[in-house]
PDB file of C-alpha atoms in Angstrom:
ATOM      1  CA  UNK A   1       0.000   0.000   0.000  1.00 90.00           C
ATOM      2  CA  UNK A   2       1.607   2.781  -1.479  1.00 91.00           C
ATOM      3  CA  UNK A   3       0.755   5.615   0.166  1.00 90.00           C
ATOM      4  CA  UNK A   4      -2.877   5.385  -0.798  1.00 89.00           C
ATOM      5  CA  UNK A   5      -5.808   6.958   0.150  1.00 89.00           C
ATOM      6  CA  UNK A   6      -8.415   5.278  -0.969  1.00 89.00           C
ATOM      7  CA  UNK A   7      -8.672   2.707   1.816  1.00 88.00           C
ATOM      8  CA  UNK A   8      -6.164  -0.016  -0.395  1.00 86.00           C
ATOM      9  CA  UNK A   9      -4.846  -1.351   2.955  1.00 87.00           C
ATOM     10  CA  UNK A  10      -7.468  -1.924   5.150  1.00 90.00           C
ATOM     11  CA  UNK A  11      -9.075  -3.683   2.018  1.00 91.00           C
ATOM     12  CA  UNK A  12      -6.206  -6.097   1.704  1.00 88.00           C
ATOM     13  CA  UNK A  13      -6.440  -7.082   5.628  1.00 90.00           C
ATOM     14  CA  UNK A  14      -9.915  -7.512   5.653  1.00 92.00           C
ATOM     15  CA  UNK A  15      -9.967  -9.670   2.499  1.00 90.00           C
ATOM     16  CA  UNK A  16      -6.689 -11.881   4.100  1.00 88.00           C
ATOM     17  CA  UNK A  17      -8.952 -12.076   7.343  1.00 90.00           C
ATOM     18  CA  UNK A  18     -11.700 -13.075   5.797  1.00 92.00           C
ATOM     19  CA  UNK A  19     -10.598 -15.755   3.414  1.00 91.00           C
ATOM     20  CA  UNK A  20      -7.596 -17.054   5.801  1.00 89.00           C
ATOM     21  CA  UNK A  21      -5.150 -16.198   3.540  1.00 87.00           C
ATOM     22  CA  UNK A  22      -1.287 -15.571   4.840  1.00 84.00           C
ATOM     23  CA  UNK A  23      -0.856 -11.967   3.894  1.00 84.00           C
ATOM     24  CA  UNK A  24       0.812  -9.112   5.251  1.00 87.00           C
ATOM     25  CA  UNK A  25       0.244  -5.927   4.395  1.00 89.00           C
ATOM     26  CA  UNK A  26       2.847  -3.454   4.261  1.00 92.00           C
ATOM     27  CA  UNK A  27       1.924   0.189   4.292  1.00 90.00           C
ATOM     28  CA  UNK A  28       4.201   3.536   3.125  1.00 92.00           C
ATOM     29  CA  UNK A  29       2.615   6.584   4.568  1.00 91.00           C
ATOM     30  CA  UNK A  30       3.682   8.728   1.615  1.00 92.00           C
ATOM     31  CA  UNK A  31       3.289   7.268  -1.835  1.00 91.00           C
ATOM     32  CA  UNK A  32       7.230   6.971  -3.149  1.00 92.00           C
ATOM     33  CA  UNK A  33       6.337   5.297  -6.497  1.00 90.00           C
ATOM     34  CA  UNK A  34       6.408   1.866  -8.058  1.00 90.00           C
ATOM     35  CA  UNK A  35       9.758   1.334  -7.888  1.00 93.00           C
ATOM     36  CA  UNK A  36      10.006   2.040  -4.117  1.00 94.00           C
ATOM     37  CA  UNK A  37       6.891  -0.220  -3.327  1.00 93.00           C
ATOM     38  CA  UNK A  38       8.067  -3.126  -5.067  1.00 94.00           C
ATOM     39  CA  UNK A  39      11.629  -2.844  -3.561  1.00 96.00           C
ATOM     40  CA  UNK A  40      10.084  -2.592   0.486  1.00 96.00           C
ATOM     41  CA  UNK A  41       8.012  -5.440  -1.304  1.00 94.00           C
ATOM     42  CA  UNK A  42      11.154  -7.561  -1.915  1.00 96.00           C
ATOM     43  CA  UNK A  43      12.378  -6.955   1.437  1.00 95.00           C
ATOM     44  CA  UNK A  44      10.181  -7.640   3.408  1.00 94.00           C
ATOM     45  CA  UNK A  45       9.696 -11.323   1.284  1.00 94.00           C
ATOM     46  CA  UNK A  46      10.898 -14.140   2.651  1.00 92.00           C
ATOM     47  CA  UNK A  47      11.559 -16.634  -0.100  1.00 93.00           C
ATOM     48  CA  UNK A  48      14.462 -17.137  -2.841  1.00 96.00           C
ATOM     49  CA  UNK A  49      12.381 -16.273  -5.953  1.00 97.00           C
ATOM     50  CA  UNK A  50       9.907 -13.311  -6.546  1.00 96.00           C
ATOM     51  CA  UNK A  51       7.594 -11.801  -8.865  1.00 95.00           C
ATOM     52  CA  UNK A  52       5.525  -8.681  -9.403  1.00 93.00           C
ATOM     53  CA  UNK A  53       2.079  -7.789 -10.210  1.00 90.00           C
ATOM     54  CA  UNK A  54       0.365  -4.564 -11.217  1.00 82.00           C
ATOM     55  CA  UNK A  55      -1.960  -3.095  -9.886  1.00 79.00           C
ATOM     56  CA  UNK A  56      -4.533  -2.941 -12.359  1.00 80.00           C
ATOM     57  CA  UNK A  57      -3.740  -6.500 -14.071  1.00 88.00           C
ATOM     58  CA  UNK A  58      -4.058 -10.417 -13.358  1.00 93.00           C
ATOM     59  CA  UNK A  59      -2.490 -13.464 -13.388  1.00 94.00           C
ATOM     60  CA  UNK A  60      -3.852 -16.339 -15.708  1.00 93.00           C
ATOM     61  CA  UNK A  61      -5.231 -18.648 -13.609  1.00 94.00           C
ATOM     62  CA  UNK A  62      -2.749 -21.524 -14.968  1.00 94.00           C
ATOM     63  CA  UNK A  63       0.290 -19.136 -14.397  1.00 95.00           C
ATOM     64  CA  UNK A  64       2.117 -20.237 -11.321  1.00 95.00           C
ATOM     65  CA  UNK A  65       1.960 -23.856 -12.352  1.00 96.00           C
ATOM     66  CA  UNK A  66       3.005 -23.384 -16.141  1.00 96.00           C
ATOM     67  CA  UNK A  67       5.616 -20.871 -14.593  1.00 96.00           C
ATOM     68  CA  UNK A  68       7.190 -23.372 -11.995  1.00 96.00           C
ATOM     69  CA  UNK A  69       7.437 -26.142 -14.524  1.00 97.00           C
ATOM     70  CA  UNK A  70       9.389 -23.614 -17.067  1.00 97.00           C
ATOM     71  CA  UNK A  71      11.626 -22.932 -14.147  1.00 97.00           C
ATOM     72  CA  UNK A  72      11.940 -27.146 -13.989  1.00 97.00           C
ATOM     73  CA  UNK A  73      12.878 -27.536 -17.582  1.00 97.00           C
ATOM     74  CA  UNK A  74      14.866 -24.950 -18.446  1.00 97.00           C
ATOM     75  CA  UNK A  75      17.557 -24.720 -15.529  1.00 96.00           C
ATOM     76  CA  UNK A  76      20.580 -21.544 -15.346  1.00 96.00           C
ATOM     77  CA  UNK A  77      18.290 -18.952 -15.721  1.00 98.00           C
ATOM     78  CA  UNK A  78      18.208 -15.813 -13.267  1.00 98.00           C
ATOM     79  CA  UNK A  79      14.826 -14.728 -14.602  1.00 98.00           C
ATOM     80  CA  UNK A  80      11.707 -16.521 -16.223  1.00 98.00           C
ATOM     81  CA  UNK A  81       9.569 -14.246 -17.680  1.00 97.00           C
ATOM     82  CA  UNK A  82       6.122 -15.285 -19.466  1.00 95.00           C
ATOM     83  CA  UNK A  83       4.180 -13.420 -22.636  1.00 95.00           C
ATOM     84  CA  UNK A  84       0.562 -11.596 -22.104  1.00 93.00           C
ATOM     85  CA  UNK A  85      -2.519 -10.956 -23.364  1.00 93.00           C
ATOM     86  CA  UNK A  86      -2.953  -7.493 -24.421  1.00 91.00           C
ATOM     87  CA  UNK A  87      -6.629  -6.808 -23.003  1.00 92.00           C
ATOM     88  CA  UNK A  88      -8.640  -4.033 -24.370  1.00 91.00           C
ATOM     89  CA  UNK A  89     -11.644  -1.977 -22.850  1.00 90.00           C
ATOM     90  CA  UNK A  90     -13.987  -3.731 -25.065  1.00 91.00           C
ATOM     91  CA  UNK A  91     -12.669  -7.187 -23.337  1.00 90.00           C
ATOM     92  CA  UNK A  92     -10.961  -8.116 -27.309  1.00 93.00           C
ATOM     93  CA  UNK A  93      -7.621 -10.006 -26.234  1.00 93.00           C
ATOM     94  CA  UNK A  94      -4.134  -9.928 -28.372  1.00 93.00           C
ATOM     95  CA  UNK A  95      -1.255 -12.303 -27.319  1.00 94.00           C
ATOM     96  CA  UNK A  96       1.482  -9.798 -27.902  1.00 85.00           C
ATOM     97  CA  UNK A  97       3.743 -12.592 -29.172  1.00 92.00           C
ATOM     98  CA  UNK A  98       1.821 -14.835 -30.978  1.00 90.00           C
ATOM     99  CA  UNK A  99       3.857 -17.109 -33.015  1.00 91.00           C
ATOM    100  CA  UNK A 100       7.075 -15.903 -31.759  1.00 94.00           C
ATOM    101  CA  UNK A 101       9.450 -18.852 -29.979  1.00 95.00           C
ATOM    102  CA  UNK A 102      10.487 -19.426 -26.214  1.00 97.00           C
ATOM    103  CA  UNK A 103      14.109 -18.524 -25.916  1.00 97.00           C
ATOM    104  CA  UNK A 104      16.997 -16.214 -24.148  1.00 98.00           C
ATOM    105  CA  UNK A 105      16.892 -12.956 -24.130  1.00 97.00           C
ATOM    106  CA  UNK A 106      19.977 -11.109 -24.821  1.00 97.00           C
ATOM    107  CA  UNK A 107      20.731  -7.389 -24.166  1.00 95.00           C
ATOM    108  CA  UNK A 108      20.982  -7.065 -27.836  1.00 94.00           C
ATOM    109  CA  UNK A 109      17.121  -8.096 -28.164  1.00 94.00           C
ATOM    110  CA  UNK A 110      16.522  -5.082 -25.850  1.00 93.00           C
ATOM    111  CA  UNK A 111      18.780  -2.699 -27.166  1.00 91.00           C
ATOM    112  CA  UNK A 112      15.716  -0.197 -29.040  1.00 87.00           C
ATOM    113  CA  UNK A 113      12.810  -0.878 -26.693  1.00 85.00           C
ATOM    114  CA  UNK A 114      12.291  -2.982 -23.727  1.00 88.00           C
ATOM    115  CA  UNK A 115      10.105  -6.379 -24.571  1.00 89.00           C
ATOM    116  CA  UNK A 116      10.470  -8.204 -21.550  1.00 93.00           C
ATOM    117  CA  UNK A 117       6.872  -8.332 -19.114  1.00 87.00           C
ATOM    118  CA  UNK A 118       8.484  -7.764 -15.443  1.00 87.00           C
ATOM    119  CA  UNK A 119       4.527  -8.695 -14.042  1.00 88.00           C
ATOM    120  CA  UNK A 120       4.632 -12.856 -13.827  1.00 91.00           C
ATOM    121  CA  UNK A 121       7.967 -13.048 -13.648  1.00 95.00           C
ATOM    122  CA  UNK A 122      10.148 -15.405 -12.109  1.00 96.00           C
ATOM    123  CA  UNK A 123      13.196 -13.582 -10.364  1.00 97.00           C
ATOM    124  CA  UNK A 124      16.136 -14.819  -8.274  1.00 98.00           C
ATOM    125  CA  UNK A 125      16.107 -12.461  -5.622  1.00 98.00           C
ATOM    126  CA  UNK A 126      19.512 -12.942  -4.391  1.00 98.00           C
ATOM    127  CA  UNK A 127      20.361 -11.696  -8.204  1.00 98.00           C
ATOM    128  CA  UNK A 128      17.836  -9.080  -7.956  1.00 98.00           C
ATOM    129  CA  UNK A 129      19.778  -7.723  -4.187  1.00 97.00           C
ATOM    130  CA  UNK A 130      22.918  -7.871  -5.390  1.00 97.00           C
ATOM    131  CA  UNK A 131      21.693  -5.283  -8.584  1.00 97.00           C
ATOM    132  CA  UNK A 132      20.320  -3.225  -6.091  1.00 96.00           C
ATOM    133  CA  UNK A 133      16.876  -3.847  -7.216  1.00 96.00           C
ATOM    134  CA  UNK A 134      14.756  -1.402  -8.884  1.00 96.00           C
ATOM    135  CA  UNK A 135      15.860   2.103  -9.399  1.00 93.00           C
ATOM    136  CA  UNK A 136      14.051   4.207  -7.079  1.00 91.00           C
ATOM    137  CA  UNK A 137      12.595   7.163  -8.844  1.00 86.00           C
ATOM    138  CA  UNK A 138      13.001   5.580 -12.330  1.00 85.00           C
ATOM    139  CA  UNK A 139       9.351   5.911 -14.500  1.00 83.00           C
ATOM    140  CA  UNK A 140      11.137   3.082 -16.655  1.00 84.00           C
ATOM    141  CA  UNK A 141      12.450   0.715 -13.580  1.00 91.00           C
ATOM    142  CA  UNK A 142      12.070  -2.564 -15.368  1.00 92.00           C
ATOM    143  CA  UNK A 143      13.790  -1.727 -18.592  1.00 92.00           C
ATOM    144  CA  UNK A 144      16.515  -0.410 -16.716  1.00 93.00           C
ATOM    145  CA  UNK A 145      16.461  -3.577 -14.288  1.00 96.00           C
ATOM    146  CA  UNK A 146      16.646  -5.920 -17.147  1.00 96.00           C
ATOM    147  CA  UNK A 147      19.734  -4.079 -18.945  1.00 95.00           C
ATOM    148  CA  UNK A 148      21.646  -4.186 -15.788  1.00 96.00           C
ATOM    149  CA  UNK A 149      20.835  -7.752 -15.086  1.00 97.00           C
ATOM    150  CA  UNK A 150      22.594  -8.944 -18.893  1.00 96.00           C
ATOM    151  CA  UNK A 151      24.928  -6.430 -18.204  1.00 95.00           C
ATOM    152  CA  UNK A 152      26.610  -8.047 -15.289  1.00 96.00           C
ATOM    153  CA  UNK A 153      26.398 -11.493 -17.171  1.00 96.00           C
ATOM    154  CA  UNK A 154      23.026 -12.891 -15.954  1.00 98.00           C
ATOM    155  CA  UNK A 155      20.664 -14.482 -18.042  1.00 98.00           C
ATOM    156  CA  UNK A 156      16.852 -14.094 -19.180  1.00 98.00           C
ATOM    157  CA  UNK A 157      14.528 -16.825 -20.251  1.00 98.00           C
ATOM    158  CA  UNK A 158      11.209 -15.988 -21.717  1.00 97.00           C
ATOM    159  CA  UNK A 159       8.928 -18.646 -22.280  1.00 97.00           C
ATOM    160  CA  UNK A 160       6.039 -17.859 -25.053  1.00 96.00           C
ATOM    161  CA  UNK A 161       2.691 -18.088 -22.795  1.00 93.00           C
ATOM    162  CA  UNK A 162       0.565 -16.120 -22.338  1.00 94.00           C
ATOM    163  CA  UNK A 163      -0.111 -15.987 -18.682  1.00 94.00           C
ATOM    164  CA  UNK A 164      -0.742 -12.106 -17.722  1.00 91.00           C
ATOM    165  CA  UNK A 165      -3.649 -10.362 -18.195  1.00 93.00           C
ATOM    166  CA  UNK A 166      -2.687  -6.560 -18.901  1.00 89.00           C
ATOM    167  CA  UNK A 167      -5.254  -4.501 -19.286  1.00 89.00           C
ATOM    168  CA  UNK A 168      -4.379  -1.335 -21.218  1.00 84.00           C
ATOM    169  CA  UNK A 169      -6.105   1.770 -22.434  1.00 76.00           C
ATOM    170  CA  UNK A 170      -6.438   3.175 -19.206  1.00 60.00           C
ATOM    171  CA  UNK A 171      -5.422   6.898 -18.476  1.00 51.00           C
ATOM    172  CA  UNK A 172      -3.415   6.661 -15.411  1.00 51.00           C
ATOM    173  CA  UNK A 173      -1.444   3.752 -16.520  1.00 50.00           C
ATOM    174  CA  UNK A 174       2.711   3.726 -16.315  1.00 49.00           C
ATOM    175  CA  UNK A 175       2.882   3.051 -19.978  1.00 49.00           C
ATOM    176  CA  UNK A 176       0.151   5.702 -20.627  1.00 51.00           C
ATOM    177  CA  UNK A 177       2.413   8.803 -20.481  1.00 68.00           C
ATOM    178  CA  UNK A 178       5.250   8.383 -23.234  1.00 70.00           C
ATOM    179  CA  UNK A 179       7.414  11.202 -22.161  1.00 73.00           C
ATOM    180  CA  UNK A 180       8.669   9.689 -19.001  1.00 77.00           C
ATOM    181  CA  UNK A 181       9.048   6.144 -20.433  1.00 77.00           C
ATOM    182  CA  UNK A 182      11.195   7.532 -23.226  1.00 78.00           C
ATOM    183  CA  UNK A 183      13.129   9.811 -20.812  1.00 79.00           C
ATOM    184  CA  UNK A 184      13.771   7.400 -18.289  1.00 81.00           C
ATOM    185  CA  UNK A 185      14.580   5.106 -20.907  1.00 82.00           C
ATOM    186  CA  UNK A 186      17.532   7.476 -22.361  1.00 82.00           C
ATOM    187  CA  UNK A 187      18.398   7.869 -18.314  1.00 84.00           C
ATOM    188  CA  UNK A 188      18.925   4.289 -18.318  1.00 86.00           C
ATOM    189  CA  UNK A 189      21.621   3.492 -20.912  1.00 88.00           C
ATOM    190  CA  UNK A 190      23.255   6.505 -20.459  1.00 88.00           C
ATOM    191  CA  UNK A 191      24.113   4.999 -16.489  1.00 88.00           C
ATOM    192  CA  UNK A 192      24.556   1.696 -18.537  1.00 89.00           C
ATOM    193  CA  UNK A 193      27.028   3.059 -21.058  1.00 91.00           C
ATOM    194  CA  UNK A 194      28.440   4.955 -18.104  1.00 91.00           C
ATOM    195  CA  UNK A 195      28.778   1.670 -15.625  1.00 90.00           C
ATOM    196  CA  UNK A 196      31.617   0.251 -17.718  1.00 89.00           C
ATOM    197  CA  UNK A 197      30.409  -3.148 -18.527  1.00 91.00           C
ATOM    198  CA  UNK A 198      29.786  -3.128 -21.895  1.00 93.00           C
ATOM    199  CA  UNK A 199      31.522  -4.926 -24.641  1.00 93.00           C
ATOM    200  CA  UNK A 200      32.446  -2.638 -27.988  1.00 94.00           C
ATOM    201  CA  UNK A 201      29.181  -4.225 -29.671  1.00 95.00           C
ATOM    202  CA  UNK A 202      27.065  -3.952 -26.611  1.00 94.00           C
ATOM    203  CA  UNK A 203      27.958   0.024 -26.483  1.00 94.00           C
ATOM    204  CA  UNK A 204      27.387   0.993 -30.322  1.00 93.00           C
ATOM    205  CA  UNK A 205      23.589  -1.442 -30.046  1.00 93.00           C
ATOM    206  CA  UNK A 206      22.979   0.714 -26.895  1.00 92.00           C
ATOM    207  CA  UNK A 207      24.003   4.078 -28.279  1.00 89.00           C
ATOM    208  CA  UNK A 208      21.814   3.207 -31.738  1.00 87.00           C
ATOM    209  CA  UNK A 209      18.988   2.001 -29.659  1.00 86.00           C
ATOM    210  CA  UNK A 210      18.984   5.597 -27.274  1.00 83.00           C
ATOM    211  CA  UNK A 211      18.831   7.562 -30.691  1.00 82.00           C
ATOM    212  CA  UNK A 212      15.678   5.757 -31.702  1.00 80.00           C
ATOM    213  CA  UNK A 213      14.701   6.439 -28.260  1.00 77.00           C
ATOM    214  CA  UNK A 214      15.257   9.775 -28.731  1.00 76.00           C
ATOM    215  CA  UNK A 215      13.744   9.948 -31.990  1.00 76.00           C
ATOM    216  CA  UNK A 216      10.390   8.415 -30.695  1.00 73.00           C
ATOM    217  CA  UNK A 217      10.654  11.762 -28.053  1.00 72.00           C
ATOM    218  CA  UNK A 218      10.955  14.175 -31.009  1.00 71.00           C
ATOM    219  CA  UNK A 219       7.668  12.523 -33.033  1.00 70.00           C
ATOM    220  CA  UNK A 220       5.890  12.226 -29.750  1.00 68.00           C
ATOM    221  CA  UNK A 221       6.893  16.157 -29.218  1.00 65.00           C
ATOM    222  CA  UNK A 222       6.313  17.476 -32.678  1.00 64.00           C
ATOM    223  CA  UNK A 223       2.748  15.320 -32.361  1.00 66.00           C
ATOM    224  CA  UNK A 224       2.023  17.368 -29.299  1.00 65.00           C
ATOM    225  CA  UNK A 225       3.498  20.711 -30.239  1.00 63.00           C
ATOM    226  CA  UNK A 226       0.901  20.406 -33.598  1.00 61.00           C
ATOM    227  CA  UNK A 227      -2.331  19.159 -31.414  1.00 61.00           C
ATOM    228  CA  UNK A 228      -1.886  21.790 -28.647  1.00 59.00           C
ATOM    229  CA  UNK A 229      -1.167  25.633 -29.940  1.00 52.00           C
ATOM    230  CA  UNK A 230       0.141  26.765 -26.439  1.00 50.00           C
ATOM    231  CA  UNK A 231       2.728  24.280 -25.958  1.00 53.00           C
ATOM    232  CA  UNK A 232       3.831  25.044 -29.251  1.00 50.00           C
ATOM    233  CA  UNK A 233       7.215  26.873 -28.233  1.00 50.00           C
ATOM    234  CA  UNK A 234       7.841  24.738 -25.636  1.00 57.00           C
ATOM    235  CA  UNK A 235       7.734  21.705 -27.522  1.00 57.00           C
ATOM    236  CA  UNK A 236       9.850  23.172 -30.978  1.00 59.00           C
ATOM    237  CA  UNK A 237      12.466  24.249 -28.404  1.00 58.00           C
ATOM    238  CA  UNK A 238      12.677  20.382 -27.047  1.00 59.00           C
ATOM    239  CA  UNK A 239      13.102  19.075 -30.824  1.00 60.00           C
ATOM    240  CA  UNK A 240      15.641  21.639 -31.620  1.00 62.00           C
ATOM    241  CA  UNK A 241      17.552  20.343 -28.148  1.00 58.00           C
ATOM    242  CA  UNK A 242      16.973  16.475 -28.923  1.00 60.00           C
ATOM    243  CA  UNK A 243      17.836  16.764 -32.349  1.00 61.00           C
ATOM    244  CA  UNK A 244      21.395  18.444 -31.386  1.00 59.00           C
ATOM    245  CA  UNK A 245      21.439  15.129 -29.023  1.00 58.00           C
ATOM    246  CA  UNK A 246      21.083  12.840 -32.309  1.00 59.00           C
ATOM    247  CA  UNK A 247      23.758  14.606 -34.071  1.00 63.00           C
ATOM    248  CA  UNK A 248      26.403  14.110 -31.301  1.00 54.00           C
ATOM    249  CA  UNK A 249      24.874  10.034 -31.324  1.00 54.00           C
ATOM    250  CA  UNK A 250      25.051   9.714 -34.927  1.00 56.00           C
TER     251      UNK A 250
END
């Protein structure tokens, strides 16, 4: 419970209570952010593996047992991540990766955009201390999370199911507002290419992939600065400054 005030707490114990479930809830008396939850979240847990669930999504119903035998078959793996369906307002579902095969992820896979679903996955927590966890403050704290985790030489598995619900469409969403995801994004590699453990190919996919990045900022700007007359200026004077950015990039 984030810091909310809509009673999100008291909810929770009344629902454990009632239904005998083995819950605790843990309460922040200021809301700090995602990242910040889900870190005291990983704290306070007791086990060797994790996972993470938003707010406003689900879990298949067959996840934890397809999940648990991917963990059985495929052994080495510091994370085991699962597909979703993409669910709309109008209930219509999309598997996001229909068709696509189960596999390793490497950081060159994730070099333009992220495409790994933290929510259902599978993460060895020991791993996920030793990175620090999430960075606090970070819109884009997964991305960044999974770059620094095949960064220092740990691997990804994702296995092609589609056991997450996400429901999207919804204004306050994280992936709603595409400013901070592409900002924080850019944040990201730059402490990447800054940490010093990239290889010379690693570097040049994660310089290419924060100019697309930054590219994406400039159409989502321009798109803005066209729809909305008084952020006009404010908007052409970002372009002019990212597109200065891409020069020194290219």
């Amino acid at each position: 419970d984030d810091g909310s005030t809509d009673g999100t707490g008291e909810l929770a114990t009344t629902y454990a209570h009632q239904h005998k479930l083995t819950l605790r809830v843990i309460t922040h008396e200021k809301n700090q952010g995602t990242s910040t939850a889900m870190n005291t979240g990983v704290r306070a847990s007791a086990n060797d593996w994790i996972t993470f669930l938003g707010s406003d999504d689900e879990f298949d119903e067959k996840w934890l047992d397809t999940m648990l035998k991917v963990k059985e078959r495929v052994k080495g793996f510091n994370v085991y991540a699962c597909t979703a369906y993409l669910v709309e307002p109008n209930g219509r579902r999309t598997h996001h990766k229909e068709g696509m095969p189960s596999r390793e992820i490497k950081l060159s896979d994730i070099y333009v955009r992220n495409t790994i679903l933290s929510a259902g996955c599978f993460v060895d927590k020991l791993m996920f201390e030793k990175l620090d966890g999430f960075t606090e403050g970070m819109y884009n704290e997964d991305y960044d999370l999974w770059m620094r985790t095949l960064a220092n030489g740990y691997r990804i598995y994702e296995e092609v199911a589609p056991m997450y619900l996400y429901y999207v469409g919804g204004s306050g969403q994280v992936t709603a507002n595409q400013r901070k995801i592409v900002t924080s994004s850019v944040s990201a590699r730059l402490a990447l290419l800054d940490s010093g453990k990239l290889n010379e190919e690693d570097t040049e996919g994660i310089k290419k992939g924060m100019k697309r990045c930054l590219l994406d900022l400039v159409i989502y700007e321009h798109s803005r600065a066209m729809s909305d007359k008084t952020n006009h200026f404010n908007s052409k004077v970002k372009i002019v400054i990212i597109r200065k950015i891409l020069n020194i990039l290219a």
